[in-house]
Tab-separated table of C-alpha atoms in Angstrom:
chain	number	residue	atom	x	y	z
A	1	MET	CA	-30.305	5.508	13.006
A	2	ASP	CA	-28.215	3.549	15.487
A	3	ALA	CA	-24.727	3.124	13.969
A	4	THR	CA	-24.287	-0.210	15.773
A	5	ARG	CA	-26.889	-1.690	13.393
A	6	LEU	CA	-25.043	-0.528	10.283
A	7	SER	CA	-22.528	-2.733	8.533
A	8	TYR	CA	-19.354	-1.315	7.011
A	9	SER	CA	-16.683	-3.128	5.037
A	10	ILE	CA	-13.588	-2.027	3.199
A	11	ASP	CA	-14.084	-1.484	-0.526
A	12	HIS	CA	-10.882	0.116	-1.797
A	13	VAL	CA	-7.874	2.349	-1.207
A	14	HIS	CA	-7.597	5.234	-3.667
A	15	LEU	CA	-4.135	6.514	-4.609
A	16	ARG	CA	-3.176	9.338	-6.969
A	17	SER	CA	-0.126	9.172	-9.177
A	18	ARG	CA	1.648	11.199	-11.837
A	19	ASP	CA	1.948	7.893	-13.752
A	20	PRO	CA	-0.713	5.354	-12.706
A	21	VAL	CA	0.543	2.664	-15.095
A	22	ALA	CA	4.096	2.832	-13.707
A	23	ALA	CA	2.809	2.982	-10.115
A	24	ALA	CA	0.606	-0.069	-10.727
A	25	GLY	CA	3.629	-1.854	-12.201
A	26	PHE	CA	5.466	-1.323	-8.909
A	27	TYR	CA	2.708	-3.009	-6.880
A	28	VAL	CA	2.504	-5.869	-9.385
A	29	ALA	CA	6.281	-6.426	-9.513
A	30	VAL	CA	7.074	-5.923	-5.815
A	31	PHE	CA	4.002	-7.361	-4.069
A	32	GLY	CA	2.388	-9.617	-6.668
A	33	ALA	CA	-0.713	-7.443	-7.041
A	34	ARG	CA	-2.992	-8.441	-9.902
A	35	GLU	CA	-4.092	-5.802	-12.398
A	36	GLU	CA	-7.870	-5.983	-12.798
A	37	GLY	CA	-8.404	-3.216	-15.311
A	38	ARG	CA	-7.593	0.148	-16.802
A	39	VAL	CA	-9.921	3.075	-17.420
A	40	GLY	CA	-9.493	5.709	-20.110
A	41	ASP	CA	-7.344	6.290	-23.160
A	42	PRO	CA	-4.857	7.534	-22.155
A	43	VAL	CA	-5.132	5.579	-18.909
A	44	SER	CA	-6.676	7.653	-16.123
A	45	ARG	CA	-7.060	4.831	-13.581
A	46	VAL	CA	-5.581	1.380	-12.959
A	47	VAL	CA	-7.435	-1.048	-10.687
A	48	LEU	CA	-5.435	-3.642	-8.741
A	49	ASP	CA	-6.154	-6.502	-6.375
A	50	LEU	CA	-3.450	-6.413	-3.695
A	51	GLY	CA	-3.946	-9.436	-1.466
A	52	GLY	CA	-7.716	-9.004	-1.523
A	53	LEU	CA	-7.636	-5.207	-1.187
A	54	ARG	CA	-8.867	-3.288	-4.212
A	55	VAL	CA	-6.501	-0.419	-5.044
A	56	PHE	CA	-7.442	2.389	-7.425
A	57	ILE	CA	-4.470	4.324	-8.804
A	58	GLU	CA	-5.714	7.427	-10.533
A	59	GLN	CA	-3.949	9.972	-12.720
A	60	ALA	CA	-3.143	13.036	-10.620
A	61	PRO	CA	-3.656	16.475	-12.110
A	62	ALA	CA	-0.374	18.246	-12.922
A	63	ASP	CA	-1.005	20.918	-10.280
A	64	ILE	CA	-1.698	18.560	-7.360
A	65	ALA	CA	0.614	18.835	-4.349
A	66	SER	CA	3.210	16.180	-3.550
A	67	ALA	CA	2.542	13.642	-0.807
A	68	ALA	CA	3.331	14.622	2.782
A	69	VAL	CA	6.484	13.164	4.279
A	70	PRO	CA	5.703	10.715	7.131
A	71	PRO	CA	4.958	11.047	9.928
A	72	HIS	CA	1.931	13.232	9.249
A	73	ARG	CA	-1.787	13.394	9.956
A	74	GLY	CA	-4.304	11.458	7.901
A	75	ILE	CA	-3.569	8.120	6.285
A	76	GLU	CA	0.112	7.584	6.903
A	77	HIS	CA	0.788	4.184	5.387
A	78	ILE	CA	-0.595	0.939	3.988
A	79	GLY	CA	0.192	-2.144	6.119
A	80	LEU	CA	0.855	-5.476	4.401
A	81	ARG	CA	1.060	-8.529	6.640
A	82	VAL	CA	3.526	-11.284	5.760
A	83	ALA	CA	4.074	-14.705	7.304
A	84	ASP	CA	7.891	-14.402	7.246
A	85	ILE	CA	9.227	-10.864	7.285
A	86	ASP	CA	12.842	-12.061	7.051
A	87	ALA	CA	12.083	-13.840	3.772
A	88	ALA	CA	10.096	-10.843	2.474
A	89	LEU	CA	12.929	-8.437	3.259
A	90	ALA	CA	15.529	-10.749	1.709
A	91	ASP	CA	13.398	-10.890	-1.457
A	92	LEU	CA	13.077	-7.092	-1.580
A	93	GLU	CA	16.810	-6.638	-1.000
A	94	ALA	CA	17.640	-9.118	-3.770
A	95	ARG	CA	15.473	-7.068	-6.143
A	96	GLY	CA	17.048	-3.775	-5.096
A	97	VAL	CA	13.988	-2.378	-3.262
A	98	PRO	CA	15.331	-0.106	-0.499
A	99	LEU	CA	13.804	0.197	2.954
A	100	ALA	CA	12.827	3.554	4.427
A	101	ILE	CA	12.844	2.167	7.989
A	102	PRO	CA	14.717	-1.069	8.733
A	103	LEU	CA	13.339	-4.098	10.526
A	104	THR	CA	12.150	-3.218	14.029
A	105	GLN	CA	11.005	-5.525	16.822
A	106	VAL	CA	8.088	-3.397	18.048
A	107	ASN	CA	7.101	-5.858	20.772
A	108	PRO	CA	7.464	-9.643	21.257
A	109	ALA	CA	4.615	-10.330	18.800
A	110	LEU	CA	5.222	-7.627	16.163
A	111	ARG	CA	8.073	-6.976	13.730
A	112	THR	CA	7.867	-4.214	11.097
A	113	ALA	CA	9.803	-2.558	8.295
A	114	PHE	CA	8.808	0.253	5.933
A	115	LEU	CA	9.496	1.128	2.316
A	116	ASP	CA	8.389	3.947	0.078
A	117	GLY	CA	6.276	3.172	-2.951
A	118	PRO	CA	5.576	5.458	-5.896
A	119	ASP	CA	4.211	8.950	-5.274
A	120	GLY	CA	5.189	9.050	-1.620
A	121	VAL	CA	3.076	6.089	-0.472
A	122	ARG	CA	4.647	4.630	2.670
A	123	ILE	CA	4.213	0.836	2.922
A	124	GLU	CA	4.643	-1.166	6.110
A	125	LEU	CA	5.498	-4.844	6.060
A	126	LEU	CA	4.589	-6.548	9.297
A	127	GLU	CA	4.771	-9.953	10.884
A	128	ARG	CA	2.515	-10.589	13.866
A	129	GLY	CA	3.632	-13.392	16.136
A	130	GLY	CA	5.282	-15.080	13.152
A	131	LYS	CA	1.898	-15.777	11.553
A	132	ALA	CA	0.146	-13.855	8.782
């Protein structure tokens, strides 16, 4: 089949965590994600809506390796676009959320900063041309 006739769309990002409830709480508290559900008793998966992106946070087995330290191959980070990166960074600072990489003017139309979420997930905040 000709791949140009196929249609693909993003469905979810799947994260693994030693504590999916606590990890989900981070995304809710820091980025305003909305919890959509929990699976299992005890909880084995939390489902979030993060700005329209579905995020599955699943319980990691005890013997699973730690996350790789960026930069590395594979998925390196999740990028979250904001309309005003200065305001977003001021909000994070006021709530005691540290940055892993400070604000950088990548080019005239792109400003970025990075923080580390639970379980080694690197998160980029970016402002493109001042518009989200």
